[in-house]
Amino acid sequence: MLARAWGITRSLAVYHGQPAKHRHARQLYGQFLSPGDLGFDIGAHVGGRVRTWRRLGARVVAVEPQPDCLRVLRLGFGRDADVMIEPTAVGARSGSARLELSSATPTVSTMSSSWIESVTADPSFAGVRWDRSVEVPVVTLDDLIARHGVPAFCKVDVEGFEVDVLAGLSRPVRGLSFEYLPPAHDAALAALDLVERLGATAGGYRYNYSPVETMRFASDRWLDAAELVRLLETYRPAGRSGDVYARLGAS
């Protein structure tokens, strides 16, 4: 119980306790979301992105399967009619799955056993333990679109399960992001391949990268997929994680 309380407290400090970071986040996400737009936050955790998007005037579908995080989301946003909280995971098909939880570091809870195997070899994960698991419902992005509408932006941060999440999407969306973690480089490339195939039906995606929660883009221009991969390779040796951003028709 103490580890769970500490993990949530630390997450709240990281995602809600840094005013400068929130200013940068509003500038970044303001390129994707305008007042009245719909955003999907897949892996909403304790609502850091939800808070930012609401301040931009966007409506939010906050998707989170972790019970402790859900309590925080309901406490913070449960009375906001423009925040729809979905207590579920997202995957390639609907059903149920086991979610491996890390009480002390809830940001790395995951449904991907292969991702756990990949990252535990990295020194930065030396102190991480997945100490319990829960069965959670699973829906697809297509299910969420049928329920809530097509998002202007979809953030996917699900600790190695990004490929499965994107496999449940059958149409391109205007903008999206997914996590990049150097120890799981191949998984990120597989996610990029799925995004490329989705975008091919709508003029193609262009890409950028924001390292380590800086909320700033690494490139001063939008890149094609091959250029993005070369950029990620420059961050890979240092182990600097971050998020890949994609937008249709960006230049």
mmCIF file of N, CA and C in Angstrom, residues 122 124 180 182-183 212 232-241:
data_model
loop_
_atom_site.group_PDB
_atom_site.id
_atom_site.type_symbol
_atom_site.label_atom_id
_atom_site.label_comp_id
_atom_site.label_asym_id
_atom_site.label_seq_id
_atom_site.Cartn_x
_atom_site.Cartn_y
_atom_site.Cartn_z
ATOM 1 N N ASP A 122 17.884 -2.924 -19.470
ATOM 2 C CA ASP A 122 18.410 -1.563 -19.478
ATOM 3 C C ASP A 122 18.670 -1.101 -18.042
ATOM 4 N N SER A 124 18.497 1.710 -16.625
ATOM 5 C CA SER A 124 17.549 2.686 -16.083
ATOM 6 C C SER A 124 16.315 2.015 -15.489
ATOM 7 N N TYR A 180 8.377 6.477 -27.707
ATOM 8 C CA TYR A 180 9.601 5.839 -28.176
ATOM 9 C C TYR A 180 10.508 5.574 -26.992
ATOM 10 N N PRO A 182 14.254 3.720 -26.315
ATOM 11 C CA PRO A 182 15.394 3.103 -26.998
ATOM 12 C C PRO A 182 15.563 1.604 -26.765
ATOM 13 N N PRO A 183 15.371 1.081 -25.536
ATOM 14 C CA PRO A 183 15.516 -0.376 -25.381
ATOM 15 C C PRO A 183 14.477 -1.178 -26.168
ATOM 16 N N VAL A 212 12.115 13.049 -23.934
ATOM 17 C CA VAL A 212 12.105 13.049 -22.468
ATOM 18 C C VAL A 212 11.186 14.097 -21.842
ATOM 19 N N LEU A 232 15.815 9.279 -34.593
ATOM 20 C CA LEU A 232 15.709 8.416 -33.417
ATOM 21 C C LEU A 232 17.028 7.701 -33.135
ATOM 22 N N GLU A 233 17.746 7.349 -34.186
ATOM 23 C CA GLU A 233 19.026 6.672 -34.004
ATOM 24 C C GLU A 233 20.036 7.560 -33.281
ATOM 25 N N THR A 234 19.894 8.874 -33.415
ATOM 26 C CA THR A 234 20.824 9.770 -32.706
ATOM 27 C C THR A 234 20.520 9.818 -31.210
ATOM 28 N N TYR A 235 19.279 9.551 -30.825
ATOM 29 C CA TYR A 235 18.906 9.529 -29.412
ATOM 30 C C TYR A 235 19.085 8.152 -28.788
ATOM 31 N N ARG A 236 19.089 7.137 -29.607
ATOM 32 C CA ARG A 236 19.109 5.768 -29.108
ATOM 33 C C ARG A 236 20.331 5.451 -28.244
ATOM 34 N N PRO A 237 21.562 5.824 -28.635
ATOM 35 C CA PRO A 237 22.718 5.443 -27.803
ATOM 36 C C PRO A 237 22.680 6.042 -26.398
ATOM 37 N N ALA A 238 22.102 7.214 -26.256
ATOM 38 C CA ALA A 238 22.036 7.859 -24.938
ATOM 39 C C ALA A 238 20.864 7.359 -24.105
ATOM 40 N N GLY A 239 20.021 6.519 -24.707
ATOM 41 C CA GLY A 239 18.876 5.988 -23.986
ATOM 42 C C GLY A 239 17.788 6.998 -23.715
ATOM 43 N N ARG A 240 17.707 8.037 -24.538
ATOM 44 C CA ARG A 240 16.742 9.117 -24.288
ATOM 45 C C ARG A 240 15.392 8.763 -24.900
ATOM 46 N N SER A 241 14.431 8.492 -24.052
ATOM 47 C CA SER A 241 13.082 8.166 -24.511
ATOM 48 C C SER A 241 12.341 9.448 -24.885
#
